[in-house]
Short mmCIF file of C-alpha atoms in Angstrom, two decimals:
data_model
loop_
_atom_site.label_atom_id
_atom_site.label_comp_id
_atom_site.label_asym_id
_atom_site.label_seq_id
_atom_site.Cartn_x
_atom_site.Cartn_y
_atom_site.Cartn_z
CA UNK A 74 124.92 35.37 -30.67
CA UNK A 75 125.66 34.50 -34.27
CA UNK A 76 127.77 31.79 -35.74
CA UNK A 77 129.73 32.09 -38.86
CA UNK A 78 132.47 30.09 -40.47
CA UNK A 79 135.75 32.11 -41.52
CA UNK A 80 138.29 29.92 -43.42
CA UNK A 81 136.67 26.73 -41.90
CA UNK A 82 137.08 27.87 -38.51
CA UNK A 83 134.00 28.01 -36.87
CA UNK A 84 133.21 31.56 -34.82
CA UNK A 85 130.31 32.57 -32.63
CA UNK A 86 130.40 36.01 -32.00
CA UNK A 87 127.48 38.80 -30.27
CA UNK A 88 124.57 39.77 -33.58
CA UNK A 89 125.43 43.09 -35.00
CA UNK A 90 129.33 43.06 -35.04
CA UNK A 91 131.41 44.05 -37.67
CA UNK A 92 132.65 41.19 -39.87
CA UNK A 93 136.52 42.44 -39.96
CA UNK A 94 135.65 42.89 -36.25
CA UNK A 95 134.53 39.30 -35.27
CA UNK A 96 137.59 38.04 -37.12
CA UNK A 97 140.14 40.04 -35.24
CA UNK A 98 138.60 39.16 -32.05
CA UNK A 99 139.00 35.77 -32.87
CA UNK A 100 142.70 36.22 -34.26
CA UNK A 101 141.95 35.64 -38.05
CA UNK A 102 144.04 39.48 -39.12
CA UNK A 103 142.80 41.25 -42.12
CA UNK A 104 144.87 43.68 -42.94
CA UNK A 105 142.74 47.32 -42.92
CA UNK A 106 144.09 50.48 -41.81
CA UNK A 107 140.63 53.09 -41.82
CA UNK A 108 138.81 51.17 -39.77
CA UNK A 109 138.81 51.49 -35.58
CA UNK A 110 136.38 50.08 -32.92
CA UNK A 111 133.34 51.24 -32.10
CA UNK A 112 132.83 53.28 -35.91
CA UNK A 113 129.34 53.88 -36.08
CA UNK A 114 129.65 53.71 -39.80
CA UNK A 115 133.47 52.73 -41.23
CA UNK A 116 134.21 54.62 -43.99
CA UNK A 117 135.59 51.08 -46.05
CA UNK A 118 138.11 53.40 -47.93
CA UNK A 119 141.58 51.50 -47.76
CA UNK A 120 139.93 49.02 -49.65
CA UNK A 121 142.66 46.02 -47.80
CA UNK A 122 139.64 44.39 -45.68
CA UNK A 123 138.48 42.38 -48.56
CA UNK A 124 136.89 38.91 -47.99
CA UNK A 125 134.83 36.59 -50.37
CA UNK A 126 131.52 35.35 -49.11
CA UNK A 127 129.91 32.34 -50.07
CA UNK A 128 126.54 33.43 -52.07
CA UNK A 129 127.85 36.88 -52.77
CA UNK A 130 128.70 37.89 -56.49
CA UNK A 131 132.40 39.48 -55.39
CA UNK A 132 134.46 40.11 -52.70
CA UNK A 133 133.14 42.82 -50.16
CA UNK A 134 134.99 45.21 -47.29
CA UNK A 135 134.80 43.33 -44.21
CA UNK A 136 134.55 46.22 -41.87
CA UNK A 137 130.87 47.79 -43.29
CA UNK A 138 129.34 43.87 -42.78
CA UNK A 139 127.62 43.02 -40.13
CA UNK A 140 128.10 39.64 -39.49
CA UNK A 141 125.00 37.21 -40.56
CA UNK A 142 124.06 33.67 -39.09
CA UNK A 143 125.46 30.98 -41.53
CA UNK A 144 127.70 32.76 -43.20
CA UNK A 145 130.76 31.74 -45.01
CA UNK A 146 133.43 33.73 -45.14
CA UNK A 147 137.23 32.96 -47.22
CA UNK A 148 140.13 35.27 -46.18
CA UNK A 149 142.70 34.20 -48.41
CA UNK A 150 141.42 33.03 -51.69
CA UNK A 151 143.08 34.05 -54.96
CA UNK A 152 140.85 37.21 -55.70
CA UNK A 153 140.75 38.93 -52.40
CA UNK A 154 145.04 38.22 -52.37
CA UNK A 155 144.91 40.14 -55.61
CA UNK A 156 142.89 43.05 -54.63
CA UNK A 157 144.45 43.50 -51.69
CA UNK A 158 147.68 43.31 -53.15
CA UNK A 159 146.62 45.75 -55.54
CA UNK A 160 145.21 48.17 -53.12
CA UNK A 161 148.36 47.97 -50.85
CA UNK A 162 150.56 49.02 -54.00
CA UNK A 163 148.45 52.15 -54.77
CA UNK A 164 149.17 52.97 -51.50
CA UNK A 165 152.60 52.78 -50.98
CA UNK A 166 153.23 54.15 -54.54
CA UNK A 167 152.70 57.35 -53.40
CA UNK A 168 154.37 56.72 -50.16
CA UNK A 169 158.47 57.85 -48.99
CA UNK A 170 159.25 54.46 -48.37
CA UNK A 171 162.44 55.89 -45.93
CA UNK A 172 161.31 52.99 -43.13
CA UNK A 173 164.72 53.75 -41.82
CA UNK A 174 164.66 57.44 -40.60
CA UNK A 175 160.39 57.00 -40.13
CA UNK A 176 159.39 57.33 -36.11
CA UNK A 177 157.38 54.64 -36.84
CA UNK A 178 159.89 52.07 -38.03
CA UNK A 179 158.96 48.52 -36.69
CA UNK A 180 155.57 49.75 -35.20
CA UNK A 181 153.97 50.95 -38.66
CA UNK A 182 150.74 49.31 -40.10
CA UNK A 183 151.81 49.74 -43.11
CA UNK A 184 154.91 47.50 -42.64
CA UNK A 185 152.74 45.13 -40.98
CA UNK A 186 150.38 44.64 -44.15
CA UNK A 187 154.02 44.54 -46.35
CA UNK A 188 154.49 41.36 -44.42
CA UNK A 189 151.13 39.61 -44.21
CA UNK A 190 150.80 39.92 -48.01
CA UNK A 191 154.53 39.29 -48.48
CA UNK A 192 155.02 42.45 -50.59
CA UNK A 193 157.62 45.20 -50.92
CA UNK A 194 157.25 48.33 -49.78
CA UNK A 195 158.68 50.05 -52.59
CA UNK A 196 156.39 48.43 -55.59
CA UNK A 197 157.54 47.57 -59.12
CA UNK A 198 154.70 47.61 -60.23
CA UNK A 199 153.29 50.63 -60.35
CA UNK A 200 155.83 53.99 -61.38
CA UNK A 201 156.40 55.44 -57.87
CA UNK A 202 154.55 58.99 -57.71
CA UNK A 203 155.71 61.28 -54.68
CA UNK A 204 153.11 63.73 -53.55
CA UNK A 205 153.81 67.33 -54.57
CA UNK A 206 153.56 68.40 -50.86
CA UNK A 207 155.68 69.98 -48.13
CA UNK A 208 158.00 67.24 -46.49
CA UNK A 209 156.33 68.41 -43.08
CA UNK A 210 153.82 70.68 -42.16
CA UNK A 211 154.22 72.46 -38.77
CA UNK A 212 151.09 74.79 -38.55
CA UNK A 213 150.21 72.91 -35.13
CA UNK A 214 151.75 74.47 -31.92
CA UNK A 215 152.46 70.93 -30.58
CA UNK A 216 151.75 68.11 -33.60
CA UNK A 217 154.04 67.94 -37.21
CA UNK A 218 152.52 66.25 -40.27
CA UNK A 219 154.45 64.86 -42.65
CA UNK A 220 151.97 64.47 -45.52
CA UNK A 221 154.19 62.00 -47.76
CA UNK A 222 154.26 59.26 -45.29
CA UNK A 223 150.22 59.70 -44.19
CA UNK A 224 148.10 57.32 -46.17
CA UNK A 225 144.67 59.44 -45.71
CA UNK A 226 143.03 56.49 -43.94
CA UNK A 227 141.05 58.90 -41.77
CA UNK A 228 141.81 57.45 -38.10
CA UNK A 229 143.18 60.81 -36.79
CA UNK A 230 139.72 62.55 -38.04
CA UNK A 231 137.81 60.28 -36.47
CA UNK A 232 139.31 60.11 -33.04
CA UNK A 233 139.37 64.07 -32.92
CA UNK A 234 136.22 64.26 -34.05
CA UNK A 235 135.06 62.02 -30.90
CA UNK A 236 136.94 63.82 -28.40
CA UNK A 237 133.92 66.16 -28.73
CA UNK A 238 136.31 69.29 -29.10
CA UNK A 239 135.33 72.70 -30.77
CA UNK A 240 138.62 72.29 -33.13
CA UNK A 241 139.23 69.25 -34.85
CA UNK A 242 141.26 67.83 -37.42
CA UNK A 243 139.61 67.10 -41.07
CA UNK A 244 140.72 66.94 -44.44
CA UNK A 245 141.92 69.33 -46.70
CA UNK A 246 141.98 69.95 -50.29
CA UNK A 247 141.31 67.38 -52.76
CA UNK A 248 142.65 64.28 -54.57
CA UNK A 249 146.65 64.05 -54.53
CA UNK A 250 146.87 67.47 -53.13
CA UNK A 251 144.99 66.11 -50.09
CA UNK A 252 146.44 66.67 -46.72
CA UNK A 253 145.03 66.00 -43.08
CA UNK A 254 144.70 69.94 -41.57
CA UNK A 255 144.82 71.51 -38.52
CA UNK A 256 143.25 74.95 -39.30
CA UNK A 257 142.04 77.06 -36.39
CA UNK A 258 144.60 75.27 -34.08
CA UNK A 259 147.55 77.74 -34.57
CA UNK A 260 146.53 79.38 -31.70
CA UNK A 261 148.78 78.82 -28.57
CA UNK A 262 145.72 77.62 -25.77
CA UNK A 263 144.83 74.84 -28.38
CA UNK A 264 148.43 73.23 -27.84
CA UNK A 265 147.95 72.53 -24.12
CA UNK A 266 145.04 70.69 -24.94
CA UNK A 267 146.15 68.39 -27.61
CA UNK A 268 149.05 68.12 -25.48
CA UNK A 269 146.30 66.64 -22.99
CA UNK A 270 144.82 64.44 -25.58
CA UNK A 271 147.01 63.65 -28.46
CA UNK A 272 144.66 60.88 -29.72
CA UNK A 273 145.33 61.59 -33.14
CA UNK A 274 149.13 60.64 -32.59
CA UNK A 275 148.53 57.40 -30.84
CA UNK A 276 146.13 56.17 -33.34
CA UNK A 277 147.95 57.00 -36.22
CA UNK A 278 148.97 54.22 -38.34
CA UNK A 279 152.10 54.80 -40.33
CA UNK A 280 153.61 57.90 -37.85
CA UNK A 281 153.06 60.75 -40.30
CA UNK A 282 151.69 62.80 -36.90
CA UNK A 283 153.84 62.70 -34.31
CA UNK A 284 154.56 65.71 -31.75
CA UNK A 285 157.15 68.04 -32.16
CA UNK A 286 159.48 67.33 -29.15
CA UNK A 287 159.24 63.69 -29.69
CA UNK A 288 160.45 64.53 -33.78
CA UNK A 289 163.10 66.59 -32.44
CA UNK A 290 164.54 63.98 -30.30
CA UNK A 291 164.19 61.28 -33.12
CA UNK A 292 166.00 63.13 -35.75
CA UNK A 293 168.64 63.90 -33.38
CA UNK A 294 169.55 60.31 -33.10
CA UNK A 295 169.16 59.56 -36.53
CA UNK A 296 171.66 61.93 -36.90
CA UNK A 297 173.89 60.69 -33.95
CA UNK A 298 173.71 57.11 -35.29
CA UNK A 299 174.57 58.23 -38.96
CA UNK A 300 177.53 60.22 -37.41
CA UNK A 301 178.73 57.33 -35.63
CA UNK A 302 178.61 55.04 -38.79
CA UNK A 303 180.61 57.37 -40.60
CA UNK B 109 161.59 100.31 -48.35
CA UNK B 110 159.31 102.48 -45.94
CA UNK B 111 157.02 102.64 -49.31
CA UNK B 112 157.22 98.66 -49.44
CA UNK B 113 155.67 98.75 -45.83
CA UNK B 114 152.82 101.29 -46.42
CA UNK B 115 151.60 98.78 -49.17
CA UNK B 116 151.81 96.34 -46.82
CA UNK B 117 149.89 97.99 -44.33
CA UNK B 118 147.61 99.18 -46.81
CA UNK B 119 146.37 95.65 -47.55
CA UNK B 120 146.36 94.81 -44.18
CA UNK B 121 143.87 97.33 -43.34
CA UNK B 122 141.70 96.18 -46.85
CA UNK B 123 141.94 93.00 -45.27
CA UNK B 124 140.82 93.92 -41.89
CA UNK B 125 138.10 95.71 -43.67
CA UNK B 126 137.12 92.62 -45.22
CA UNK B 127 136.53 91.15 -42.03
CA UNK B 128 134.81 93.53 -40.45
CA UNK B 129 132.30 93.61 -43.33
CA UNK B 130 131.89 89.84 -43.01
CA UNK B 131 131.11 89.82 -39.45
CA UNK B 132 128.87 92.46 -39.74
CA UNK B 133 127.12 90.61 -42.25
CA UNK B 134 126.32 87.30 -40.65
CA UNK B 135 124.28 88.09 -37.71
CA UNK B 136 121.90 88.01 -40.81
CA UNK B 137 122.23 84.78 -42.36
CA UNK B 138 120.75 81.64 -41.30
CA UNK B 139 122.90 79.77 -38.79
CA UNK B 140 121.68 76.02 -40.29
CA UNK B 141 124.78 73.90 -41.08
CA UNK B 142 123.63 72.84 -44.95
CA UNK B 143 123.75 76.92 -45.27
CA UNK B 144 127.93 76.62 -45.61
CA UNK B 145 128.68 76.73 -49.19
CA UNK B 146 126.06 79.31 -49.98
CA UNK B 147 127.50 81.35 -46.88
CA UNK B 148 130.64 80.78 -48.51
CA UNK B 149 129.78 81.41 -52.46
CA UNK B 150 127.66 84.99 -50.46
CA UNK B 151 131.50 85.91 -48.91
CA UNK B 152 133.47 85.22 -52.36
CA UNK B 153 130.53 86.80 -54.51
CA UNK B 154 130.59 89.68 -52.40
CA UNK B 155 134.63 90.22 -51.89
CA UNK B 156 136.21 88.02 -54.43
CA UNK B 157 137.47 85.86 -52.35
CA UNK B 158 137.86 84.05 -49.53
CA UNK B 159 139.97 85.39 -46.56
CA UNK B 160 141.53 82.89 -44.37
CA UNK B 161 140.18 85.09 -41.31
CA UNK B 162 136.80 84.81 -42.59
CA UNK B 163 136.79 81.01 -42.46
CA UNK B 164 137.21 81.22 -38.87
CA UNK B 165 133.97 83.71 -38.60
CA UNK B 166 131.74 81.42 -40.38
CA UNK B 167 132.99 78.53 -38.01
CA UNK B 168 131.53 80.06 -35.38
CA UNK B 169 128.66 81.38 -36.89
CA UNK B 170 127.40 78.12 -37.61
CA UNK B 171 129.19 76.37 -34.65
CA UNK B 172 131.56 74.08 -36.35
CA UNK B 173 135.29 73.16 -36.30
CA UNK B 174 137.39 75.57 -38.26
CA UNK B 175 139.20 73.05 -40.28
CA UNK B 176 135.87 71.22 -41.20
CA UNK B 177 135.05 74.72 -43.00
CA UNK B 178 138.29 74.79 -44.11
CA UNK B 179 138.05 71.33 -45.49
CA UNK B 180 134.77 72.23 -47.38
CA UNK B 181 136.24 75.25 -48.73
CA UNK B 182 139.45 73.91 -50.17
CA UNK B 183 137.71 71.04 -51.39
CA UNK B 184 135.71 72.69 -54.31
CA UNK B 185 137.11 74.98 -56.88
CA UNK B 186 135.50 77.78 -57.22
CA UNK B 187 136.57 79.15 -53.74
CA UNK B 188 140.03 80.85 -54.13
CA UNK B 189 141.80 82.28 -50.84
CA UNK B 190 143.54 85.22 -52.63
CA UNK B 191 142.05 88.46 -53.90
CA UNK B 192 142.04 88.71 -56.82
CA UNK B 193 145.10 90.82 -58.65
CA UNK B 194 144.22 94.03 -60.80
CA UNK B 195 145.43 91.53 -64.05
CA UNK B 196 144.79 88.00 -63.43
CA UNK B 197 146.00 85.39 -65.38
CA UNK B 198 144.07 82.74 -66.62
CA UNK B 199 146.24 79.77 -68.08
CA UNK B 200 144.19 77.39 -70.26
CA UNK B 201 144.64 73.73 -69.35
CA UNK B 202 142.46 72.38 -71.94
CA UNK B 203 143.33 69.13 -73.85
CA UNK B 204 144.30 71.21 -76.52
CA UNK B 205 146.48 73.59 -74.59
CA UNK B 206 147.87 70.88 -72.51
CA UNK B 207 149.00 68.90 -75.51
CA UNK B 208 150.61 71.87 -76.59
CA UNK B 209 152.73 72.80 -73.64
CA UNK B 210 149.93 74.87 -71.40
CA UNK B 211 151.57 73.17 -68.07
CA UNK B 212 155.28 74.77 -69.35
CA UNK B 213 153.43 77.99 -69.85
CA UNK B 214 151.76 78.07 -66.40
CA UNK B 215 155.09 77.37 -64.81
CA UNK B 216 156.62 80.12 -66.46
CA UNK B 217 154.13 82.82 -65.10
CA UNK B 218 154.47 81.29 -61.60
CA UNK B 219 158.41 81.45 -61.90
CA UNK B 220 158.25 84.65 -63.33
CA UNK B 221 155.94 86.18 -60.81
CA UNK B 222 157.58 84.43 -57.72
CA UNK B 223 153.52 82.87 -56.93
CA UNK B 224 152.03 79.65 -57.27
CA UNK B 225 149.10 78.77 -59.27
CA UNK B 226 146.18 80.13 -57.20
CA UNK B 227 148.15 82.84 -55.61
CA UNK B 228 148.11 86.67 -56.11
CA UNK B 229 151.28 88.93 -56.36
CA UNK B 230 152.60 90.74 -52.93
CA UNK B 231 151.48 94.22 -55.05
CA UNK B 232 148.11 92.43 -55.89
CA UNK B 233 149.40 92.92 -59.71
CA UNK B 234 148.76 89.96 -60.87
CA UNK B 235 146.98 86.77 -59.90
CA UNK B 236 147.78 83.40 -61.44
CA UNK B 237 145.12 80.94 -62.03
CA UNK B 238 144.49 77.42 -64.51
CA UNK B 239 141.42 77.24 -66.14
CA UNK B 240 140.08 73.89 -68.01
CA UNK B 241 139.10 75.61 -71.53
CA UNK B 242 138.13 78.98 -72.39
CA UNK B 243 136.67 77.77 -76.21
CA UNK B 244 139.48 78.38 -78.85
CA UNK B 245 140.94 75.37 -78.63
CA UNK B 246 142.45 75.66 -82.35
CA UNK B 247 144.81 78.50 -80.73
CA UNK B 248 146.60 76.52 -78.22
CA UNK B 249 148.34 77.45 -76.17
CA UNK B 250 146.34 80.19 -74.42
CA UNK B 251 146.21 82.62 -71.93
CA UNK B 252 143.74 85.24 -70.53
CA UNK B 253 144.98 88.30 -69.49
CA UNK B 254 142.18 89.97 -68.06
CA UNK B 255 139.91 90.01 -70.89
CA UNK B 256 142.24 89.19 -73.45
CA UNK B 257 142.86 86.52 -74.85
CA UNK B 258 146.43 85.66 -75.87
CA UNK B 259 146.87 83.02 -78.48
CA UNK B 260 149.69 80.22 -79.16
CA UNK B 261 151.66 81.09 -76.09
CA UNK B 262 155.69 80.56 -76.01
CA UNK B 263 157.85 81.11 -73.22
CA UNK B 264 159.21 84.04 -73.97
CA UNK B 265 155.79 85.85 -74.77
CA UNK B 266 155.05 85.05 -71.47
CA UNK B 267 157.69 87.69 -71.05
CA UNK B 268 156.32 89.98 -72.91
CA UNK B 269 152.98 89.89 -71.69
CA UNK B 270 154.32 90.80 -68.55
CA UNK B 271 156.42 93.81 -69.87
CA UNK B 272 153.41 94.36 -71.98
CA UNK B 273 151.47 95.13 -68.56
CA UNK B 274 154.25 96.95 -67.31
CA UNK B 275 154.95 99.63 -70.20
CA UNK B 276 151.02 99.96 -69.95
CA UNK B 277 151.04 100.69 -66.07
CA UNK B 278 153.96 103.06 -66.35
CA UNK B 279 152.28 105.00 -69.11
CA UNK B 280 149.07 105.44 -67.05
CA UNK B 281 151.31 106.46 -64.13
CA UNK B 282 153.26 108.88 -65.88
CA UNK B 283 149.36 110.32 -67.71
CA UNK B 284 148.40 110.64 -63.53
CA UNK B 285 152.14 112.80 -63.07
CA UNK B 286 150.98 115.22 -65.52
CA UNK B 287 147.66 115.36 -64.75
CA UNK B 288 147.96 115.88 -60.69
CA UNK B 289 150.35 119.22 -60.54
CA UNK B 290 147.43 121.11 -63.03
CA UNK B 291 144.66 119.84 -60.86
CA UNK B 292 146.85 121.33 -58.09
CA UNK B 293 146.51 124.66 -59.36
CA UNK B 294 143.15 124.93 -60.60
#
């Protein structure tokens, strides 16, 4: 067991776990939104899991540390506020920003983050940039994408990737064109069994996979409840 | 309309073809994972490009996920999905020819020929690509046409490039008329 300190709070959690880890566990939230339990090596891309550590030169990603005896961890100091800040804009720059109609509304990570930082989700900051992408992609016999509200964080690759399958899901393309892609799942036995799994849906942050019937069903309320407002 | 689906059948077949070829070629190549892009760069060098359907045979060739090919593939640029057309277009994006309206150009060509940037026409006339300089930077804007190179671009010589290719099709065709009936009777 290891003992650290995390904003003067005092932790002792088993050697070898993941900094961003040890302080969930323990109910200190950072936001993050690549990272998942159990990642044998976390890719750190969101860049949101920042933390300043006593003795280090800047603030590092949280979920790549392993957590070391003595050390001294801040969660909320000026810097790590800003950076986080920062990253959390570039994200939701590109993002729809429609929380309203989104299948996600009131569950979505991204929402949650909005409110721990006590920022917008439609930044000022930055000139909002929609993605030059199809509003939803429907290649998958049971799963649509909708590529303008997915934030590329990687969960749904990773989970897929684990279920041991022969198909999985990975990224396509590159830079602002990319999307998350389901090639060599168009055929109709691979729906059945991502019917069976649908891991990818249930970890998804921000609901930019969801499956079809459940879509169908959501946007038929939207519309009901839009009708009945007038 | 019944001419329209002959081509279309035609290319399926060429396409088919394609495919065949490929899978008769693998059995040959080595079947180690690090082998994908130069199993990849072998398929383009060999065909042009890269048919969808032949993602799916390297996938199993070297027992991986489909989409992880696919993800390799579409991530670099040199592999392009569409054959290429008997004229393909090659819009400079340069600095220079970006300053001076390249992007306006390129989206005149796509509107024109109904395709996106990347794709090839239905009739494999034309294919529309971007390119980051091709060296005469003090004629922006430019654009290749096969292995021409057309210099300070407007929009409506993008037009007449495009008729340009036309007359010059039509003349050939009507050269192969004339020819054809004598080589009938000889």
């Amino acid at each position: 067991m290891v003992t650290i300190t995390v904003d003067g709070l005092e932790i002792t959690v088993p050697r070898r776990t993941r900094l961003l880890q040890a302080c969930l566990d323990n109910g200190i939230y950072i936001p993050n939104l690549c990272y998942l339990e159990g990642m044998d090596q976390p890719p750190a891309s969101c860049r949101l899991c920042l933390v300043e550590i006593e003795g280090r030169p800047g603030p590092v990603p949280s979920c790549s540390l392993e957590v070391e005896a003595g050390m001294v961890v801040h969660t909320n100091t000026d810097e790590v506020q800003k950076l986080q800040k920062m990253a959390f804009r570039l994200l939701v720059c590109t993002n729809e920003g429609q929380c309203r109609m989104c299948m996600a509304n009131k569950r979505c990570e991204l929402q949650r983050i909005a409110k721990f930082l006590h920022m917008p989700l439609r930044t000022k900051r930055l000139r909002h940039l929609p993605k030059d992408l199809p509003e939803v992609i429907e290649d998958h016999p049971c799963i649509v994408y909708e590529p303008n509200k997915c934030v590329l964080c990687g969960r749904c690759v990773y989970v897929c990737a684990q279920q041991g399958n022969d198909f999985s899901l990975s990224f396509a393309n590159r830079g602002f064109n990319t999307v998350i892609s389901f090639f060599g799942s168009q055929n109709e036995g691979q729906g059945d069994a991502c019917l069976d799994c649908q891991a990818c849906v249930d970890i998804c942050p921000v609901g930019a996979l969801n499956l079809k019937d459940d879509r169908r069903r959501h946007l038929r309320k939207m519309a009901a409840k839009a009708k009945a407002r007038g | 309309m019944s001419d329209r689906c002959d081509h279309d059948q035609e290319i399926d077949l060429e396409e088919q073809q394609i495919l065949a070829a490929i899978e008769a070629a693998l059995p040959a190549m080595p079947t180690d994972r690090h082998q994908l892009i130069p199993l990849l760069q072998h398929i383009q060098g060999t065909h042009g490009y890269l048919p969808l359907g032949g993602i799916a045979l390297v996938a199993r060739h070297l027992k991986m996920a489909a989409s992880k090919v696919y993800g390799v593939a579409t991530f670099y640029n040199q592999f392009r999905f569409n054959p290429p057309g008997r004229h393909p277009l090659k819009v400079c994006l340069g600095t220079a020819c970006h300053v001076k309206g390249g992007e306006i150009i390129l989206e005149n060509f796509s509107r024109r020929l109904g395709i996106a940037e990347g794709e090839t026409t239905k009739d494999r006339e034309y294919s529309l690509e971007r390119v980051a300089c091709v060296g005469c930077c003090a004629l922006a804007p430019v654009v290749m046409v096969g292995e021409k190179t057309e210099s300070y671009v407007t929009p409506s010589k993008v037009e007449g490039i495009i008729t340009e290719i036309e007359i010059q099709n039509e003349i050939a065709e009507r050269a192969k008329e004339k020819h054809e009936p004598e080589s009938d009777t000889q």
